Amino acid sequence: MRRSLLRLAESVTSRPLKLQESNATLLPPIPLYRRLLRAHRHLMPEMRLLGDDYVKAEFRRHREVNNPVQLIGFLSQWKAYLDQMPQGSAGEEFRGKKLDPMVLEKLSSEQLGQLYELRNATKEVWKPEDPKDGSSTS
């Protein structure tokens, strides 16, 4: 690791985290997990099933992480996802968004593989309707 990155990592882990200040943006893991599953109640059944399984698997994988930098990154990304979800108002529909190219460049090969698998899994579940004739497109 380069010296500057090592110094940056040390500065983050050596001083105490001020979670009280970032309370508006971060939630503790268990309340965040519960809110995510509640937010999925407003999705179509197929999307809800896929989303719930994915959230459960990701939180299970990160259960033993002790690195504060990784934890904050994990929690902040899931909180950003939660903020995009519909909050239960009638007629509000969840619309995804394109992945930022800068974020895509930073993904590891393992993460790119997971993203590819997720993309293939969602193709079968989510097929947008063709506005001309109302049928699904492939």
Short mmCIF file of N, CA and C in Angstrom, two decimals:
data_model
loop_
_atom_site.label_atom_id
_atom_site.label_comp_id
_atom_site.label_asym_id
_atom_site.label_seq_id
_atom_site.Cartn_x
_atom_site.Cartn_y
_atom_site.Cartn_z
N MET A 1 0.85 -1.16 0.00
CA MET A 1 0.00 0.00 0.00
C MET A 1 0.90 1.24 0.00
N ARG A 2 0.52 2.25 -0.76
CA ARG A 2 1.31 3.47 -0.79
C ARG A 2 1.30 4.15 0.58
N ARG A 3 2.35 4.88 0.84
CA ARG A 3 2.52 5.53 2.14
C ARG A 3 1.37 6.47 2.47
N SER A 4 0.90 7.25 1.50
CA SER A 4 -0.18 8.20 1.77
C SER A 4 -1.49 7.49 2.12
N LEU A 5 -1.76 6.37 1.43
CA LEU A 5 -2.97 5.62 1.74
C LEU A 5 -2.89 4.98 3.12
N LEU A 6 -1.69 4.50 3.44
CA LEU A 6 -1.50 3.90 4.75
C LEU A 6 -1.70 4.95 5.85
N ARG A 7 -1.16 6.15 5.65
CA ARG A 7 -1.32 7.22 6.61
C ARG A 7 -2.79 7.62 6.75
N LEU A 8 -3.50 7.68 5.62
CA LEU A 8 -4.92 8.02 5.65
C LEU A 8 -5.71 6.97 6.43
N ALA A 9 -5.42 5.70 6.20
CA ALA A 9 -6.11 4.63 6.91
C ALA A 9 -5.81 4.70 8.41
N GLU A 10 -4.57 5.02 8.77
CA GLU A 10 -4.22 5.13 10.18
C GLU A 10 -4.97 6.28 10.84
N SER A 11 -5.11 7.40 10.12
CA SER A 11 -5.78 8.54 10.72
C SER A 11 -7.25 8.26 10.98
N VAL A 12 -7.86 7.44 10.15
CA VAL A 12 -9.26 7.12 10.33
C VAL A 12 -9.45 6.17 11.51
N THR A 13 -8.55 5.20 11.63
CA THR A 13 -8.74 4.19 12.67
C THR A 13 -8.16 4.62 14.01
N SER A 14 -7.26 5.61 14.05
CA SER A 14 -6.66 5.99 15.33
C SER A 14 -7.53 6.96 16.12
N ARG A 15 -8.33 7.74 15.45
CA ARG A 15 -9.20 8.66 16.19
C ARG A 15 -10.60 8.03 16.32
N PRO A 16 -11.29 8.33 17.41
CA PRO A 16 -12.61 7.71 17.60
C PRO A 16 -13.61 8.20 16.55
N LEU A 17 -14.47 7.31 16.15
CA LEU A 17 -15.50 7.66 15.17
C LEU A 17 -16.59 8.47 15.86
N LYS A 18 -17.02 9.53 15.21
CA LYS A 18 -18.05 10.39 15.77
C LYS A 18 -19.38 10.06 15.11
N LEU A 19 -19.96 8.96 15.51
CA LEU A 19 -21.20 8.51 14.90
C LEU A 19 -22.37 9.40 15.28
N GLN A 20 -22.27 10.12 16.39
CA GLN A 20 -23.35 11.02 16.79
C GLN A 20 -23.54 12.13 15.76
N GLU A 21 -22.41 12.64 15.21
CA GLU A 21 -22.48 13.70 14.22
C GLU A 21 -23.08 13.20 12.90
N SER A 22 -22.78 11.98 12.56
CA SER A 22 -23.28 11.45 11.29
C SER A 22 -24.56 10.66 11.46
N ASN A 23 -25.25 10.86 12.58
CA ASN A 23 -26.47 10.14 12.89
C ASN A 23 -27.54 10.33 11.82
N ALA A 24 -27.54 11.51 11.19
CA ALA A 24 -28.54 11.79 10.17
C ALA A 24 -28.33 10.94 8.93
N THR A 25 -27.10 10.49 8.68
CA THR A 25 -26.83 9.73 7.47
C THR A 25 -26.62 8.24 7.72
N LEU A 26 -26.15 7.87 8.89
CA LEU A 26 -25.88 6.45 9.16
C LEU A 26 -26.86 5.90 10.19
N LEU A 27 -27.19 4.65 9.99
CA LEU A 27 -28.01 3.93 10.96
C LEU A 27 -27.22 2.73 11.46
N PRO A 28 -27.45 2.29 12.68
CA PRO A 28 -26.82 1.05 13.14
C PRO A 28 -27.27 -0.12 12.26
N PRO A 29 -26.48 -1.18 12.19
CA PRO A 29 -26.77 -2.28 11.25
C PRO A 29 -28.16 -2.91 11.39
N ILE A 30 -28.58 -3.23 12.60
CA ILE A 30 -29.87 -3.94 12.74
C ILE A 30 -31.06 -3.05 12.37
N PRO A 31 -31.14 -1.80 12.87
CA PRO A 31 -32.26 -0.95 12.41
C PRO A 31 -32.24 -0.70 10.90
N LEU A 32 -31.05 -0.55 10.32
CA LEU A 32 -30.94 -0.35 8.87
C LEU A 32 -31.47 -1.58 8.14
N TYR A 33 -31.06 -2.75 8.59
CA TYR A 33 -31.51 -4.02 8.01
C TYR A 33 -33.04 -4.12 8.04
N ARG A 34 -33.63 -3.81 9.18
CA ARG A 34 -35.10 -3.87 9.31
C ARG A 34 -35.80 -2.87 8.40
N ARG A 35 -35.25 -1.66 8.32
CA ARG A 35 -35.86 -0.64 7.46
C ARG A 35 -35.78 -1.02 5.99
N LEU A 36 -34.67 -1.65 5.60
CA LEU A 36 -34.53 -2.10 4.22
C LEU A 36 -35.61 -3.13 3.87
N LEU A 37 -35.79 -4.10 4.76
CA LEU A 37 -36.80 -5.12 4.50
C LEU A 37 -38.20 -4.52 4.50
N ARG A 38 -38.45 -3.54 5.36
CA ARG A 38 -39.76 -2.87 5.35
C ARG A 38 -39.95 -2.08 4.06
N ALA A 39 -38.91 -1.43 3.58
CA ALA A 39 -39.02 -0.65 2.35
C ALA A 39 -39.31 -1.55 1.15
N HIS A 40 -38.84 -2.78 1.20
CA HIS A 40 -39.09 -3.72 0.10
C HIS A 40 -40.54 -4.16 0.03
N ARG A 41 -41.32 -3.90 1.08
CA ARG A 41 -42.74 -4.28 1.06
C ARG A 41 -43.51 -3.54 -0.03
N HIS A 42 -42.99 -2.41 -0.48
CA HIS A 42 -43.67 -1.60 -1.48
C HIS A 42 -43.28 -1.96 -2.91
N LEU A 43 -42.45 -2.98 -3.05
CA LEU A 43 -42.03 -3.41 -4.38
C LEU A 43 -42.96 -4.49 -4.91
N MET A 44 -42.83 -4.76 -6.19
CA MET A 44 -43.56 -5.89 -6.77
C MET A 44 -43.06 -7.16 -6.11
N PRO A 45 -43.89 -8.20 -6.01
CA PRO A 45 -43.48 -9.42 -5.28
C PRO A 45 -42.17 -10.04 -5.78
N GLU A 46 -41.96 -10.05 -7.09
CA GLU A 46 -40.73 -10.64 -7.62
C GLU A 46 -39.51 -9.83 -7.21
N MET A 47 -39.64 -8.50 -7.29
CA MET A 47 -38.52 -7.63 -6.92
C MET A 47 -38.28 -7.68 -5.42
N ARG A 48 -39.36 -7.79 -4.65
CA ARG A 48 -39.21 -7.86 -3.20
C ARG A 48 -38.45 -9.12 -2.80
N LEU A 49 -38.80 -10.24 -3.39
CA LEU A 49 -38.13 -11.50 -3.07
C LEU A 49 -36.65 -11.42 -3.40
N LEU A 50 -36.33 -10.91 -4.56
CA LEU A 50 -34.93 -10.78 -4.96
C LEU A 50 -34.19 -9.81 -4.03
N GLY A 51 -34.81 -8.66 -3.75
CA GLY A 51 -34.18 -7.67 -2.88
C GLY A 51 -33.98 -8.16 -1.46
N ASP A 52 -34.98 -8.83 -0.90
CA ASP A 52 -34.86 -9.35 0.46
C ASP A 52 -33.74 -10.38 0.56
N ASP A 53 -33.68 -11.28 -0.40
CA ASP A 53 -32.62 -12.29 -0.39
C ASP A 53 -31.24 -11.65 -0.48
N TYR A 54 -31.13 -10.63 -1.33
CA TYR A 54 -29.84 -9.97 -1.50
C TYR A 54 -29.42 -9.22 -0.23
N VAL A 55 -30.34 -8.50 0.38
CA VAL A 55 -30.04 -7.76 1.61
C VAL A 55 -29.61 -8.74 2.71
N LYS A 56 -30.36 -9.82 2.87
CA LYS A 56 -30.03 -10.80 3.91
C LYS A 56 -28.64 -11.39 3.69
N ALA A 57 -28.33 -11.74 2.44
CA ALA A 57 -27.03 -12.34 2.15
C ALA A 57 -25.89 -11.35 2.39
N GLU A 58 -26.06 -10.11 1.99
CA GLU A 58 -25.01 -9.10 2.18
C GLU A 58 -24.77 -8.81 3.66
N PHE A 59 -25.83 -8.67 4.43
CA PHE A 59 -25.65 -8.40 5.85
C PHE A 59 -25.04 -9.62 6.55
N ARG A 60 -25.39 -10.82 6.10
CA ARG A 60 -24.78 -12.03 6.67
C ARG A 60 -23.28 -12.06 6.36
N ARG A 61 -22.91 -11.72 5.13
CA ARG A 61 -21.49 -11.72 4.74
C ARG A 61 -20.67 -10.70 5.52
N HIS A 62 -21.28 -9.61 5.91
CA HIS A 62 -20.55 -8.54 6.59
C HIS A 62 -20.73 -8.55 8.10
N ARG A 63 -21.26 -9.61 8.62
CA ARG A 63 -21.51 -9.72 10.06
C ARG A 63 -20.22 -9.64 10.88
N GLU A 64 -19.14 -10.22 10.40
CA GLU A 64 -17.90 -10.32 11.16
C GLU A 64 -16.89 -9.22 10.83
N VAL A 65 -17.25 -8.24 10.01
CA VAL A 65 -16.32 -7.17 9.64
C VAL A 65 -16.08 -6.26 10.84
N ASN A 66 -14.80 -6.01 11.15
CA ASN A 66 -14.46 -5.16 12.28
C ASN A 66 -13.77 -3.86 11.87
N ASN A 67 -13.41 -3.73 10.61
CA ASN A 67 -12.73 -2.53 10.12
C ASN A 67 -13.73 -1.38 10.05
N PRO A 68 -13.51 -0.30 10.81
CA PRO A 68 -14.47 0.80 10.84
C PRO A 68 -14.70 1.45 9.48
N VAL A 69 -13.65 1.53 8.66
CA VAL A 69 -13.78 2.14 7.34
C VAL A 69 -14.72 1.30 6.47
N GLN A 70 -14.55 -0.01 6.51
CA GLN A 70 -15.43 -0.89 5.73
C GLN A 70 -16.87 -0.83 6.24
N LEU A 71 -17.02 -0.80 7.56
CA LEU A 71 -18.36 -0.75 8.14
C LEU A 71 -19.09 0.53 7.74
N ILE A 72 -18.41 1.65 7.82
CA ILE A 72 -19.04 2.92 7.47
C ILE A 72 -19.38 2.94 5.99
N GLY A 73 -18.50 2.44 5.15
CA GLY A 73 -18.78 2.36 3.72
C GLY A 73 -19.98 1.48 3.43
N PHE A 74 -20.03 0.33 4.07
CA PHE A 74 -21.14 -0.62 3.89
C PHE A 74 -22.46 0.01 4.32
N LEU A 75 -22.47 0.57 5.54
CA LEU A 75 -23.70 1.15 6.07
C LEU A 75 -24.14 2.38 5.28
N SER A 76 -23.20 3.20 4.85
CA SER A 76 -23.58 4.40 4.11
C SER A 76 -24.15 4.06 2.73
N GLN A 77 -23.62 3.04 2.08
CA GLN A 77 -24.15 2.65 0.77
C GLN A 77 -25.56 2.07 0.90
N TRP A 78 -25.78 1.27 1.93
CA TRP A 78 -27.12 0.72 2.13
C TRP A 78 -28.11 1.81 2.54
N LYS A 79 -27.64 2.81 3.30
CA LYS A 79 -28.50 3.93 3.68
C LYS A 79 -28.86 4.75 2.44
N ALA A 80 -27.91 4.95 1.54
CA ALA A 80 -28.19 5.68 0.30
C ALA A 80 -29.23 4.92 -0.53
N TYR A 81 -29.13 3.60 -0.56
CA TYR A 81 -30.12 2.78 -1.27
C TYR A 81 -31.49 2.93 -0.62
N LEU A 82 -31.52 2.91 0.71
CA LEU A 82 -32.78 3.06 1.44
C LEU A 82 -33.43 4.40 1.14
N ASP A 83 -32.62 5.44 1.06
CA ASP A 83 -33.15 6.78 0.77
C ASP A 83 -33.79 6.87 -0.61
N GLN A 84 -33.41 6.00 -1.53
CA GLN A 84 -33.99 5.99 -2.88
C GLN A 84 -35.29 5.20 -2.96
N MET A 85 -35.54 4.38 -1.96
CA MET A 85 -36.72 3.52 -1.99
C MET A 85 -37.98 4.33 -1.72
N PRO A 86 -39.11 3.91 -2.32
CA PRO A 86 -40.38 4.59 -2.02
C PRO A 86 -40.73 4.40 -0.54
N GLN A 87 -41.32 5.42 0.04
CA GLN A 87 -41.64 5.37 1.47
C GLN A 87 -43.09 5.02 1.75
N GLY A 88 -43.75 4.36 0.81
CA GLY A 88 -45.08 3.87 1.07
C GLY A 88 -46.20 4.73 0.55
N SER A 89 -45.91 5.82 -0.13
CA SER A 89 -47.00 6.63 -0.66
C SER A 89 -47.61 5.92 -1.86
N ALA A 90 -48.90 6.03 -1.99
CA ALA A 90 -49.62 5.30 -3.03
C ALA A 90 -49.17 5.75 -4.41
N GLY A 91 -48.96 4.81 -5.28
CA GLY A 91 -48.61 5.09 -6.66
C GLY A 91 -47.14 5.36 -6.90
N GLU A 92 -46.37 5.49 -5.84
CA GLU A 92 -44.95 5.73 -6.02
C GLU A 92 -44.27 4.42 -6.40
N GLU A 93 -43.48 4.46 -7.44
CA GLU A 93 -42.85 3.25 -7.95
C GLU A 93 -41.34 3.40 -7.86
N PHE A 94 -40.65 2.32 -7.53
CA PHE A 94 -39.20 2.36 -7.44
C PHE A 94 -38.61 2.34 -8.83
N ARG A 95 -37.73 3.27 -9.08
CA ARG A 95 -36.99 3.33 -10.34
C ARG A 95 -35.52 3.26 -10.01
N GLY A 96 -34.84 2.33 -10.63
CA GLY A 96 -33.40 2.23 -10.42
C GLY A 96 -32.69 3.37 -11.12
N LYS A 97 -31.38 3.39 -10.98
CA LYS A 97 -30.59 4.40 -11.68
C LYS A 97 -29.32 3.76 -12.18
N LYS A 98 -28.72 4.39 -13.15
CA LYS A 98 -27.48 3.87 -13.72
C LYS A 98 -26.35 3.98 -12.71
N LEU A 99 -25.45 3.01 -12.75
CA LEU A 99 -24.30 3.01 -11.87
C LEU A 99 -23.30 4.06 -12.34
N ASP A 100 -22.81 4.85 -11.41
CA ASP A 100 -21.84 5.90 -11.72
C ASP A 100 -20.58 5.27 -12.32
N PRO A 101 -20.09 5.77 -13.46
CA PRO A 101 -18.88 5.19 -14.07
C PRO A 101 -17.66 5.23 -13.15
N MET A 102 -17.56 6.24 -12.30
CA MET A 102 -16.43 6.31 -11.37
C MET A 102 -16.50 5.16 -10.35
N VAL A 103 -17.69 4.84 -9.91
CA VAL A 103 -17.87 3.73 -8.97
C VAL A 103 -17.54 2.42 -9.68
N LEU A 104 -17.99 2.29 -10.90
CA LEU A 104 -17.75 1.07 -11.68
C LEU A 104 -16.26 0.82 -11.87
N GLU A 105 -15.49 1.87 -12.09
CA GLU A 105 -14.04 1.72 -12.27
C GLU A 105 -13.35 1.24 -11.01
N LYS A 106 -13.89 1.56 -9.86
CA LYS A 106 -13.26 1.22 -8.58
C LYS A 106 -13.59 -0.19 -8.11
N LEU A 107 -14.51 -0.88 -8.78
CA LEU A 107 -14.89 -2.22 -8.35
C LEU A 107 -13.78 -3.22 -8.63
N SER A 108 -13.62 -4.17 -7.71
CA SER A 108 -12.65 -5.25 -7.91
C SER A 108 -13.23 -6.26 -8.90
N SER A 109 -12.40 -7.18 -9.35
CA SER A 109 -12.88 -8.19 -10.29
C SER A 109 -13.95 -9.07 -9.65
N GLU A 110 -13.83 -9.34 -8.36
CA GLU A 110 -14.84 -10.13 -7.65
C GLU A 110 -16.17 -9.38 -7.61
N GLN A 111 -16.10 -8.08 -7.33
CA GLN A 111 -17.32 -7.27 -7.29
C GLN A 111 -17.96 -7.16 -8.67
N LEU A 112 -17.15 -7.05 -9.71
CA LEU A 112 -17.68 -7.01 -11.07
C LEU A 112 -18.39 -8.32 -11.41
N GLY A 113 -17.81 -9.44 -10.95
CA GLY A 113 -18.45 -10.74 -11.15
C GLY A 113 -19.79 -10.83 -10.45
N GLN A 114 -19.85 -10.32 -9.22
CA GLN A 114 -21.11 -10.32 -8.48
C GLN A 114 -22.15 -9.43 -9.16
N LEU A 115 -21.70 -8.29 -9.67
CA LEU A 115 -22.60 -7.37 -10.37
C LEU A 115 -23.16 -8.02 -11.63
N TYR A 116 -22.30 -8.75 -12.35
CA TYR A 116 -22.73 -9.45 -13.56
C TYR A 116 -23.76 -10.53 -13.22
N GLU A 117 -23.51 -11.29 -12.14
CA GLU A 117 -24.46 -12.32 -11.72
C GLU A 117 -25.79 -11.71 -11.31
N LEU A 118 -25.74 -10.59 -10.59
CA LEU A 118 -26.96 -9.91 -10.18
C LEU A 118 -27.73 -9.41 -11.40
N ARG A 119 -27.02 -8.87 -12.36
CA ARG A 119 -27.65 -8.39 -13.60
C ARG A 119 -28.38 -9.53 -14.31
N ASN A 120 -27.73 -10.67 -14.41
CA ASN A 120 -28.35 -11.83 -15.08
C ASN A 120 -29.54 -12.35 -14.29
N ALA A 121 -29.46 -12.33 -12.97
CA ALA A 121 -30.58 -12.81 -12.15
C ALA A 121 -31.79 -11.89 -12.28
N THR A 122 -31.54 -10.60 -12.41
CA THR A 122 -32.65 -9.65 -12.49
C THR A 122 -33.27 -9.58 -13.87
N LYS A 123 -32.56 -10.02 -14.89
CA LYS A 123 -33.12 -9.99 -16.24
C LYS A 123 -34.40 -10.81 -16.32
N GLU A 124 -34.43 -11.94 -15.67
CA GLU A 124 -35.60 -12.82 -15.72
C GLU A 124 -36.76 -12.27 -14.89
N VAL A 125 -36.43 -11.54 -13.83
CA VAL A 125 -37.47 -11.02 -12.95
C VAL A 125 -38.07 -9.73 -13.49
N TRP A 126 -37.22 -8.86 -13.99
CA TRP A 126 -37.68 -7.54 -14.40
C TRP A 126 -37.59 -7.40 -15.91
N LYS A 127 -38.72 -7.43 -16.56
CA LYS A 127 -38.79 -7.23 -18.01
C LYS A 127 -39.72 -6.05 -18.26
N PRO A 128 -39.17 -4.91 -18.69
CA PRO A 128 -40.04 -3.74 -18.92
C PRO A 128 -41.02 -4.01 -20.05
N GLU A 129 -42.19 -3.40 -19.91
CA GLU A 129 -43.22 -3.58 -20.93
C GLU A 129 -42.96 -2.66 -22.12
N ASP A 130 -43.28 -3.15 -23.31
CA ASP A 130 -43.16 -2.35 -24.52
C ASP A 130 -44.36 -1.42 -24.57
N PRO A 131 -44.17 -0.10 -24.61
CA PRO A 131 -45.30 0.82 -24.57
C PRO A 131 -46.21 0.72 -25.81
N LYS A 132 -45.70 0.20 -26.92
CA LYS A 132 -46.49 0.13 -28.15
C LYS A 132 -47.62 -0.90 -28.04
N ASP A 133 -47.26 -2.10 -27.59
CA ASP A 133 -48.28 -3.14 -27.58
C ASP A 133 -48.53 -3.77 -26.20
N GLY A 134 -47.83 -3.29 -25.16
CA GLY A 134 -48.08 -3.79 -23.83
C GLY A 134 -47.41 -5.11 -23.52
N SER A 135 -46.61 -5.66 -24.45
CA SER A 135 -45.96 -6.93 -24.21
C SER A 135 -44.56 -6.69 -23.65
N SER A 136 -43.99 -7.71 -23.04
CA SER A 136 -42.64 -7.62 -22.47
C SER A 136 -41.62 -7.73 -23.57
N THR A 137 -40.51 -7.00 -23.39
CA THR A 137 -39.40 -7.10 -24.34
C THR A 137 -38.34 -8.00 -23.77
N SER A 138 -37.58 -8.62 -24.62
CA SER A 138 -36.53 -9.52 -24.15
C SER A 138 -35.18 -8.88 -24.25
#
